[in-house]
Coordinates of C-alpha atoms and ligand atoms in Angstrom, one line a residue:
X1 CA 6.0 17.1 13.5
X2 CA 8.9 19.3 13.7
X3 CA 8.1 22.1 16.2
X4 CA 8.5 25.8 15.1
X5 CA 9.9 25.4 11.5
X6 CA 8.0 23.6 8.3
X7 CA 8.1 20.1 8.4
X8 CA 9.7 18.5 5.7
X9 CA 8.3 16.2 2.9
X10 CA 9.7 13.2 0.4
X11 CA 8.1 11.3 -1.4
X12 CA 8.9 8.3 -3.2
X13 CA 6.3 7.1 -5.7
X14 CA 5.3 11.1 -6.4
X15 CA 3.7 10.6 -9.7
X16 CA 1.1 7.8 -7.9
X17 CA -2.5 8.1 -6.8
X18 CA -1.3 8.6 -2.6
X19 CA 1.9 10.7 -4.2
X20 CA -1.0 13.3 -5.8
X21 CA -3.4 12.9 -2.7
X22 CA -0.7 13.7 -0.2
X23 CA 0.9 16.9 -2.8
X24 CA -2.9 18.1 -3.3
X25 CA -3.0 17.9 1.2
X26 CA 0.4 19.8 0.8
X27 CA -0.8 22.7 -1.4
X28 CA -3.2 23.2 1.7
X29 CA -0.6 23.5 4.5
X30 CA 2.1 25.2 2.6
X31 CA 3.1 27.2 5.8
X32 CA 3.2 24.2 7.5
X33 CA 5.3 21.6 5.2
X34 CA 8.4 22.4 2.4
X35 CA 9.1 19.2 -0.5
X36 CA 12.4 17.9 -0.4
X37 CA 12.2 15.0 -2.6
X38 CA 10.1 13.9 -5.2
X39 CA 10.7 10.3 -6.9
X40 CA 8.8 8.5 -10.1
X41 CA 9.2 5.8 -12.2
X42 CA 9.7 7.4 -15.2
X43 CA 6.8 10.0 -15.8
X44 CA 10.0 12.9 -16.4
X45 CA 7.6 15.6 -17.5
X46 CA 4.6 14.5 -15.0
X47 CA 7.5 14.6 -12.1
X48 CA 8.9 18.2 -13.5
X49 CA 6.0 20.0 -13.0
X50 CA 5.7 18.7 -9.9
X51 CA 9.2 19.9 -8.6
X52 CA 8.6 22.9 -9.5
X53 CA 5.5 23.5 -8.4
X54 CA 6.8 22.7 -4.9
X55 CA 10.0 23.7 -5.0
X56 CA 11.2 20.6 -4.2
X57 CA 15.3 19.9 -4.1
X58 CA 15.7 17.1 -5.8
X59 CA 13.5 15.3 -8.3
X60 CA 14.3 11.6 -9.5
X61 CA 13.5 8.8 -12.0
X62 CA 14.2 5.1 -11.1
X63 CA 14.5 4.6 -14.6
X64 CA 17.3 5.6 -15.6
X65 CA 16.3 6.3 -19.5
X66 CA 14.5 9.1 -18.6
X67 CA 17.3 11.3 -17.4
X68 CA 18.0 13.5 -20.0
X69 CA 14.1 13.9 -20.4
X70 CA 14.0 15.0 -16.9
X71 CA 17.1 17.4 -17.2
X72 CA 15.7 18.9 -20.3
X73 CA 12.4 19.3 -18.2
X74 CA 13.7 21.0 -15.0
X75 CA 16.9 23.2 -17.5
X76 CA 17.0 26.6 -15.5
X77 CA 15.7 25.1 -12.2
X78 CA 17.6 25.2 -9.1
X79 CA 16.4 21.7 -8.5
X80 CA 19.4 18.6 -8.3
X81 CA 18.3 15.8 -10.3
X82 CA 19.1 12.1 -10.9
X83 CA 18.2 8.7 -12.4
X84 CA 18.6 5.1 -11.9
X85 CA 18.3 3.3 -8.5
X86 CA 21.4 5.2 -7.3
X87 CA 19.6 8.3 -7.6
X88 CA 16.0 6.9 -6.4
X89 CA 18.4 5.2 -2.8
X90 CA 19.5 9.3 -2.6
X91 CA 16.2 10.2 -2.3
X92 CA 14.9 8.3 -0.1
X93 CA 18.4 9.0 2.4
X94 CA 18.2 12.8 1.7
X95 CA 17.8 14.9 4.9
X96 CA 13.5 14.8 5.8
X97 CA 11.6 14.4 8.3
X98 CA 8.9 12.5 6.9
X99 CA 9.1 10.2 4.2
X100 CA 5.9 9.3 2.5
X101 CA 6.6 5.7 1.1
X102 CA 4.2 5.6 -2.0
X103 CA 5.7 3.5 -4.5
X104 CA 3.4 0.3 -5.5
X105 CA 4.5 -3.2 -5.2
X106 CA 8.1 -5.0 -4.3
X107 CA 9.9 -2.3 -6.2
X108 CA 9.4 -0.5 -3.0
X109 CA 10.9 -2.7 -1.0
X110 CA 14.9 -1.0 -1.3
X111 CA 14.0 2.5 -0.9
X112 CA 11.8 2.1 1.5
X113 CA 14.2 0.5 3.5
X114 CA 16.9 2.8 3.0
X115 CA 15.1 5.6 4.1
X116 CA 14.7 4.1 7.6
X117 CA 16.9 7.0 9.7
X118 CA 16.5 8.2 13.7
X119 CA 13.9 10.8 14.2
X120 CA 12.6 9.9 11.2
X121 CA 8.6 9.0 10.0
X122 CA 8.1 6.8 7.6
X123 CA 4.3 7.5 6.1
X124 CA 3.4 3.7 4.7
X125 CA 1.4 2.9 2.0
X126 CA 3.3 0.7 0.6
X127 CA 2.1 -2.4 1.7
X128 CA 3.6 -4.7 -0.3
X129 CA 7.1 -4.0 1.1
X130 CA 5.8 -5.4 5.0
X131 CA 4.3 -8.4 3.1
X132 CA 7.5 -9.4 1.6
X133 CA 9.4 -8.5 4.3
X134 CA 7.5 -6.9 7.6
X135 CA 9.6 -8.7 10.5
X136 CA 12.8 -7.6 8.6
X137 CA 11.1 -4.0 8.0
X138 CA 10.0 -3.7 11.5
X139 CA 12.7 -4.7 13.0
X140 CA 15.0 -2.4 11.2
X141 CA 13.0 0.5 11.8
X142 CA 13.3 -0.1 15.7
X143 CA 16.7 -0.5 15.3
X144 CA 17.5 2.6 13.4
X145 CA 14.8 4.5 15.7
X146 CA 12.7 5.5 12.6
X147 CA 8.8 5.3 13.5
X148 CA 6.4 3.2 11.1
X149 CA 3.1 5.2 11.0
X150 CA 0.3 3.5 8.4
X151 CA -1.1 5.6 5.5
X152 CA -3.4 2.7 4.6
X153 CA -6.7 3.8 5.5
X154 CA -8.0 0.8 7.6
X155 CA -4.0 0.7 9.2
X156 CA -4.3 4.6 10.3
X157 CA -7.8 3.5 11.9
X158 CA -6.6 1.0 13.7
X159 CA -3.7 3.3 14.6
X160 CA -6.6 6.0 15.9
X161 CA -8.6 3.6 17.6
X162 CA -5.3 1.6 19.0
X163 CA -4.8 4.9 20.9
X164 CA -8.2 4.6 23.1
X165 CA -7.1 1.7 25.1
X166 CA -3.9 -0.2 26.2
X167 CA -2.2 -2.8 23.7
X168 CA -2.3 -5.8 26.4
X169 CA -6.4 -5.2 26.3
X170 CA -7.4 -5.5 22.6
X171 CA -9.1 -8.8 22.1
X172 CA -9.4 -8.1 18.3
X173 CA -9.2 -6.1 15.0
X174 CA -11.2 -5.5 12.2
X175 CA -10.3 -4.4 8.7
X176 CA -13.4 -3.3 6.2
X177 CA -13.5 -3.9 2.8
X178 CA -15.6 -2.5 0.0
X179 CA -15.9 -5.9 -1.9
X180 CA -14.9 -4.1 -5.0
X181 CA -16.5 -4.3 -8.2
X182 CA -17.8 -7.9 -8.4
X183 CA -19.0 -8.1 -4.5
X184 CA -22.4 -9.3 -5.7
X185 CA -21.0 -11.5 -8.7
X186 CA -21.8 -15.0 -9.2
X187 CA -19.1 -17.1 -9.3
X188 CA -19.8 -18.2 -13.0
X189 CA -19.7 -14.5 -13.9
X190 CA -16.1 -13.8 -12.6
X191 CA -14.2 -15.8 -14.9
X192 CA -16.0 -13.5 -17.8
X193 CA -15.0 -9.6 -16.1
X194 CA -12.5 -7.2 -18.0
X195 CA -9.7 -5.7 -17.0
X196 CA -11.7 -2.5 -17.3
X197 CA -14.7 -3.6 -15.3
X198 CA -12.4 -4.4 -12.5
X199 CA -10.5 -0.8 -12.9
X200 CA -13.5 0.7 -11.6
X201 CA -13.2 0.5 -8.0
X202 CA -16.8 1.1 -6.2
X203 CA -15.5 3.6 -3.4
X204 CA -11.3 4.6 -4.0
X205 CA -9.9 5.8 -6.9
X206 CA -6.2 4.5 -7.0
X207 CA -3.9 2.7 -8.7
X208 CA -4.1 -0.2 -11.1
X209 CA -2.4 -2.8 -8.9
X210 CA -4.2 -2.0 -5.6
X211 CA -7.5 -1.4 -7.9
X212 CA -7.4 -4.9 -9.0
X213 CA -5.9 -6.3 -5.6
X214 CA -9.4 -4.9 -3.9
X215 CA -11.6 -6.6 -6.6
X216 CA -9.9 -10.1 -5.9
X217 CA -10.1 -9.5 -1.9
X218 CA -5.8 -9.8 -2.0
X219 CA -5.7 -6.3 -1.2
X220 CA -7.0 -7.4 2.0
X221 CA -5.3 -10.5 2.6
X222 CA -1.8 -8.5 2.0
X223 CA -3.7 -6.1 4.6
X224 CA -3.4 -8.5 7.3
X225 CA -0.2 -9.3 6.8
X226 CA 1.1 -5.9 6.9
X227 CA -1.7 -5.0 10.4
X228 CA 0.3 -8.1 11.4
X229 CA 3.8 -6.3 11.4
X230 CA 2.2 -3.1 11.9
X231 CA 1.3 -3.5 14.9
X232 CA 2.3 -6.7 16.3
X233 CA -0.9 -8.8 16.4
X234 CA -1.1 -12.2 15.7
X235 CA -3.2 -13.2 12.7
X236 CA -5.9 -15.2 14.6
X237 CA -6.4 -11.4 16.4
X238 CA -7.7 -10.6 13.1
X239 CA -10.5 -10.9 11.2
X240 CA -12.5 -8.9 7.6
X241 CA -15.7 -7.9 6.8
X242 CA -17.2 -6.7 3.7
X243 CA -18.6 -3.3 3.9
X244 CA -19.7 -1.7 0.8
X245 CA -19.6 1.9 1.9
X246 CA -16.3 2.0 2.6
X247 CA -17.3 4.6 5.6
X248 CA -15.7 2.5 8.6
X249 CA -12.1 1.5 8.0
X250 CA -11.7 -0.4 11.3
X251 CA -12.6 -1.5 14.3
X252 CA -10.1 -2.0 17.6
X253 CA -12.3 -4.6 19.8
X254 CA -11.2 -4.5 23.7
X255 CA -11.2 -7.0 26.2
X256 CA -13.7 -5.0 28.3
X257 CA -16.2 -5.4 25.2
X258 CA -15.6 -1.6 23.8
X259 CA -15.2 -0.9 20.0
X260 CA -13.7 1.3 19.1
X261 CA -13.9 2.3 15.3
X262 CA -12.4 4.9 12.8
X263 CA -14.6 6.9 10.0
X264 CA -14.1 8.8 7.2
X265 CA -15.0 9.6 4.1
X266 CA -13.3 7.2 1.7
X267 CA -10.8 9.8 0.8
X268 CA -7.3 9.1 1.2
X269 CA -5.9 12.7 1.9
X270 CA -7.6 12.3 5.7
X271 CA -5.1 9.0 6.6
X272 CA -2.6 11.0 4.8
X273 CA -3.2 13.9 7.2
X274 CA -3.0 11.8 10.1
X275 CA -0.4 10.2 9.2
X276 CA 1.8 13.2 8.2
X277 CA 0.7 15.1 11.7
X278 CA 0.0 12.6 14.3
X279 CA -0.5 13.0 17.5
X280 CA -1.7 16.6 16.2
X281 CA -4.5 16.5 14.2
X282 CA -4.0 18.8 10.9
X283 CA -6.7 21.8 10.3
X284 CA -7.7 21.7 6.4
X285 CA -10.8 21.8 4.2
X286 CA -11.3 17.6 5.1
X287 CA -14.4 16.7 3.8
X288 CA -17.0 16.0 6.7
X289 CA -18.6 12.5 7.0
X290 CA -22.7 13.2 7.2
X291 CA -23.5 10.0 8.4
X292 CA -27.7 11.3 8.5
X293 CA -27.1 11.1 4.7
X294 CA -26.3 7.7 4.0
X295 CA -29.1 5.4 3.7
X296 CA -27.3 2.6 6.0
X297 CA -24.1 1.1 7.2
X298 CA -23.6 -2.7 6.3
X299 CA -21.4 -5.4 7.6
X300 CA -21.7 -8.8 5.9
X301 CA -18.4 -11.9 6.1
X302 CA -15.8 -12.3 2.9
X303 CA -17.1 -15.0 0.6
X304 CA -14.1 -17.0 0.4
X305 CA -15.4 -19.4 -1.6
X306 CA -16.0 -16.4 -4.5
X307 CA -13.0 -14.8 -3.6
X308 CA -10.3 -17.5 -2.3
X309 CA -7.2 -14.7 -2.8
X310 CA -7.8 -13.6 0.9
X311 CA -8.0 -17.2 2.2
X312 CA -4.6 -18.0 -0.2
X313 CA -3.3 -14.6 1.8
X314 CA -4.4 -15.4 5.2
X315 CA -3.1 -19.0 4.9
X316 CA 0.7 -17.2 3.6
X317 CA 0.2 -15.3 6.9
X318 CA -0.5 -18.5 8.9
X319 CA 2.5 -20.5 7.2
X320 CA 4.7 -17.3 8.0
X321 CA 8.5 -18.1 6.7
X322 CA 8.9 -17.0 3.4
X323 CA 5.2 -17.4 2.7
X324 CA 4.1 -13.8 2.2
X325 CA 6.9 -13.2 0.4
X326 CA 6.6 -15.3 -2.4
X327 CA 2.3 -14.6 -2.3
X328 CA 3.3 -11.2 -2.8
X329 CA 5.6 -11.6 -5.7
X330 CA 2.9 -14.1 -7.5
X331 CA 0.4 -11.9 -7.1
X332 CA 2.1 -8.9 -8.7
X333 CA 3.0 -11.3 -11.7
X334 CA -0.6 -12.0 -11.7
X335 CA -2.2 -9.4 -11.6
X336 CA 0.1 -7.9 -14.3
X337 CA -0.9 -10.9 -16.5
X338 CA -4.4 -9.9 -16.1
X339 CA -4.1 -6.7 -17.2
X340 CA -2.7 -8.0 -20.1
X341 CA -5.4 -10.3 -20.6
X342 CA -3.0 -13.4 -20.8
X343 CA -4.8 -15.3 -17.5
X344 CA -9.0 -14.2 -16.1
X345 CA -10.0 -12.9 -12.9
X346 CA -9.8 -16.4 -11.3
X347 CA -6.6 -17.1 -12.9
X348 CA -5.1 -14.6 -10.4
X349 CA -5.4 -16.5 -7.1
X350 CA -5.2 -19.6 -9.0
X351 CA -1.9 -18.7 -9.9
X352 CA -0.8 -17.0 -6.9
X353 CA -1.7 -20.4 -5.0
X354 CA 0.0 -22.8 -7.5
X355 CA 3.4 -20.8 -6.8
X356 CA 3.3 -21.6 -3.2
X357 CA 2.6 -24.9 -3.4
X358 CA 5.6 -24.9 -5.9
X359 CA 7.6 -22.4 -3.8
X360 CA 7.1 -24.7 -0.6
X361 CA 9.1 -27.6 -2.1
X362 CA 12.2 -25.1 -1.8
X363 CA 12.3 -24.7 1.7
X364 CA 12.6 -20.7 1.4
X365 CA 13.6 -19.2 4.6
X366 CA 12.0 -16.1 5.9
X367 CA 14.4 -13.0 4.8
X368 CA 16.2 -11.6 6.9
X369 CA 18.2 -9.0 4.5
X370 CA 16.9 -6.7 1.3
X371 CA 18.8 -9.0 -0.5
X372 CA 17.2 -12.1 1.0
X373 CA 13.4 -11.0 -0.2
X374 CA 14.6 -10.0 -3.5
X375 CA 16.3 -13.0 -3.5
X376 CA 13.2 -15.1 -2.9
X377 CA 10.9 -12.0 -5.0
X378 CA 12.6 -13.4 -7.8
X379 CA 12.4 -17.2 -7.5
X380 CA 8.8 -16.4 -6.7
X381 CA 8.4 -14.5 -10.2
X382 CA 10.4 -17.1 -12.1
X383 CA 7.9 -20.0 -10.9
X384 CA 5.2 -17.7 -11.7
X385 CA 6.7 -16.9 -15.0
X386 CA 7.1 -20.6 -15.8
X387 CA 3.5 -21.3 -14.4
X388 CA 1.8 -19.0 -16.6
X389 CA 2.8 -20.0 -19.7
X390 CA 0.7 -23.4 -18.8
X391 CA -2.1 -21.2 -17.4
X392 CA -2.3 -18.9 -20.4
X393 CA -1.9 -21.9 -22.7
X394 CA -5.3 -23.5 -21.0
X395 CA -7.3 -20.1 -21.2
X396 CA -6.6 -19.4 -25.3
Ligands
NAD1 P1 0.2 4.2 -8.4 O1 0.4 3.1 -9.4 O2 -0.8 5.2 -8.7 O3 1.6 5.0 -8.2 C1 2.8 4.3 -8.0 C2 3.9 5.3 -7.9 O4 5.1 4.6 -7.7 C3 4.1 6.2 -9.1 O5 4.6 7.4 -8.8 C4 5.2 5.4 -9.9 O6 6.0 6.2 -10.7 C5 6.1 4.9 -8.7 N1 6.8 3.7 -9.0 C6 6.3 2.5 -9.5 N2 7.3 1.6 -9.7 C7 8.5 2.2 -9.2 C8 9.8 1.9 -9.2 N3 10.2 0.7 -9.6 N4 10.7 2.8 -8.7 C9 10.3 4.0 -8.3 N5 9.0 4.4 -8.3 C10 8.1 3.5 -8.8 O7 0.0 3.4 -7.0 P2 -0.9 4.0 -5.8 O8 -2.3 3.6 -5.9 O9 -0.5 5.4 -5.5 O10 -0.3 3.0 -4.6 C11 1.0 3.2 -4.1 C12 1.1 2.3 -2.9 O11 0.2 2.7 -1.9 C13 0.8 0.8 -3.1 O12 1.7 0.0 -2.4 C14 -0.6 0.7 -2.7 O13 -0.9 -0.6 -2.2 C15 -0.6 1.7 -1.5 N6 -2.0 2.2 -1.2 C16 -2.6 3.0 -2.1 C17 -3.9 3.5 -1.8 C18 -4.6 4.4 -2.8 O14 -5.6 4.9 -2.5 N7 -4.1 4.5 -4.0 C19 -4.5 3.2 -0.6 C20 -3.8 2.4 0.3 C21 -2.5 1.9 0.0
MG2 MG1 -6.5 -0.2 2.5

């Protein structure tokens, strides 16, 4: 990005699945990028050996109890530390040119934000903060001259294939999905799976949250919303399909009846790559796709019926206002409650749905500050609270 000297690297959510694929694409271009900040929740020791292996200048919890865990950790170490979100807004403001957003869910939201500075990239993968906020998100990032570039693998398709024709000509976009785990599940079986079956993600390996947003589909609902802001399409321009191989991320369709598509392996350190470098194209070990060596490519529609979290998303998108926002927030509670085995699989949209229709009764306006969306984050997780207590008292 930067020509001549090393381009430099934060990034928030370090300790994450996208934090460890984009460090691992960093300990291949060491000549070519230097770590300046590295940010966690509150893995101290996991974040430690991760500032030092880079040499990163400045390593940071956004808990704040871990502090003297993290000091103790990095004693000897020319490398500033901190805690707390204080500490965690520092990082994300300290002098970079790229800042690898990588923190999951709303919490996000804030640092993200504040790391929107001129001449600065922003490397998204955290999509949760354009689907409780995008038009806020976007608009500040114009505004402060910071560029938006998707780490999302379908996004940095669409980004790729976005590039082969002019904006005014694209007649639609595409966004694949795997299906996750329970693609081929009866309906009848769903309300039986484990939080364990639904861990094991077909194609990725990532996170919890976005592990069991792809089984529900919401990953790809929350998808739409964020190609939405992204890239400024409006959501009847969009459209899914399932596709189990997880080998086509996207397709850009043009008016003059071209498609254009982007493939990879499903290995998240090639969007990373792109979007760390782009318009150059990085030179690593990548893994090559062998396309003679797949048995077939297959394209089927969503069952929405099976899987009614990505109609419950694309109707948020559709309603627009503070829609998204308070989908987002429901789902997190959601899926959280999941995990904990207090609601089932189909309790997640179920509960995600019942707060809107709650949430609508408010007349919640679209944010247009930080302080706005965590504003209506909150309400959004209160309702949910409130609601779950019902749902969990119906399913014991
Ligand atoms: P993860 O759970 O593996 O990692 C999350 C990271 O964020 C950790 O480093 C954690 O310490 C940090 N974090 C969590 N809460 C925080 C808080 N309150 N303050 C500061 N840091 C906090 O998640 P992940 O799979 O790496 O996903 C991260 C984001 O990237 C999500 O928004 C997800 O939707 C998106 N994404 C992930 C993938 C993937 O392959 N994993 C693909 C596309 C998009
Ligand atoms: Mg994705």
């Amino acid at each position: 990005m930067v020509s001549g000297g090393k381009t430099r690297v934060t990034i928030l959510g370090a300790t994450g699945s996208i934090g460890a694929s984009t460090l691992d694409l960093l300990r291949h271009g060491r000549d070519r990028f230097e770590v300046v900040a590295l940010a966690a929740k509150r893995d101290a020791r996991g974040l430690a050996a991760l500032a030092r292996e880079f040499g990163a200048q400045f390593a940071v919890l956004a808990d704040a109890s871990g502090y003297s865990e993290l000091k103790e950790a990095l004693a000897g170490e020319r490398i500033e530390i901190a805690a707390g979100r204080e500490g965690l807004l520092a990082a994300a403001q300290a002098d970079t040119d790229v800042v690898v957003a990588a923190i999951a869910g709303a919490a996000g939201l804030e640092p993200t934000m504040a790391a929107l500075r001129p001449r600065r990239r922003i490397a998204l993968a955290n999509k949760e903060c354009l689907v409780s906020a995008g038009k806020l998100f976007m608009a500040t990032a114009r505004a402060k001259g910071a560029e938006v570039l998707p780490l999302d693998s379908e996004h940095n398709a669409v980004l790729q294939a976005l590039a082969a024709g002019s904006r005014a000509a694209v007649e639609k976009v595409t966004l694949t999905a795997s299906g996750g785990p329970f693609r081929l599940h009866a309906e009848e079986r769903l309300a039986h799976v484990t939080p364990e079956e639904a861990l094991k993600h077909p194609t990725w390996s990532m996170g919890a949250k976005i592990t069991i947003d792809s089984a529900t589909l919401m990953n790809k609902g929350l998808e739409l919303v964020e190609a939405h802001h992204l890239f400024d399409l409006a959501p009847d321009r969009l459209e899914v399909l399932i596709h189990p191989q997880s080998v086509v991320h996207a397709l850009v369709a043009f008016r003059d009846g071209s498609v254009v598509a982007g493939l990879s392996v499903p290995d998240m350190r090639i969007p990373i790559g792109v979007a760390l470098s782009w318009p150059e194209r990085l030179h690593w070990a990548a893994p090559a796709l062998d396309l003679g060596s797949l048995k077939a490519l297959t394209f089927e529609a969503p069952d929405l019926g099976r899987f009614p979290a990505l109609r419950i998303a694309q109707a948020a998108l559709a309603a627009g206002g503070a829609a998204p926002t308070v989908l987002n927030a429901a789902n997190e509670v959601a899926v959280e409650a999941f995990l904990a085995r207090r609601i089932g699989f189909p309790g997640i949209p179920a509960l995600v749905e019942s707060v809107l229709e709650r949430a609508e009764s408010r007349a919640l306006k679209e944010p247009a500050t930080v302080e706005e969306a965590l504003a209506v984050d909150h309400i959004a997780r209160s309702l949910a609270a409130t609601l779950l207590l019902q749902f969990a008292a119906k399913a014991s």
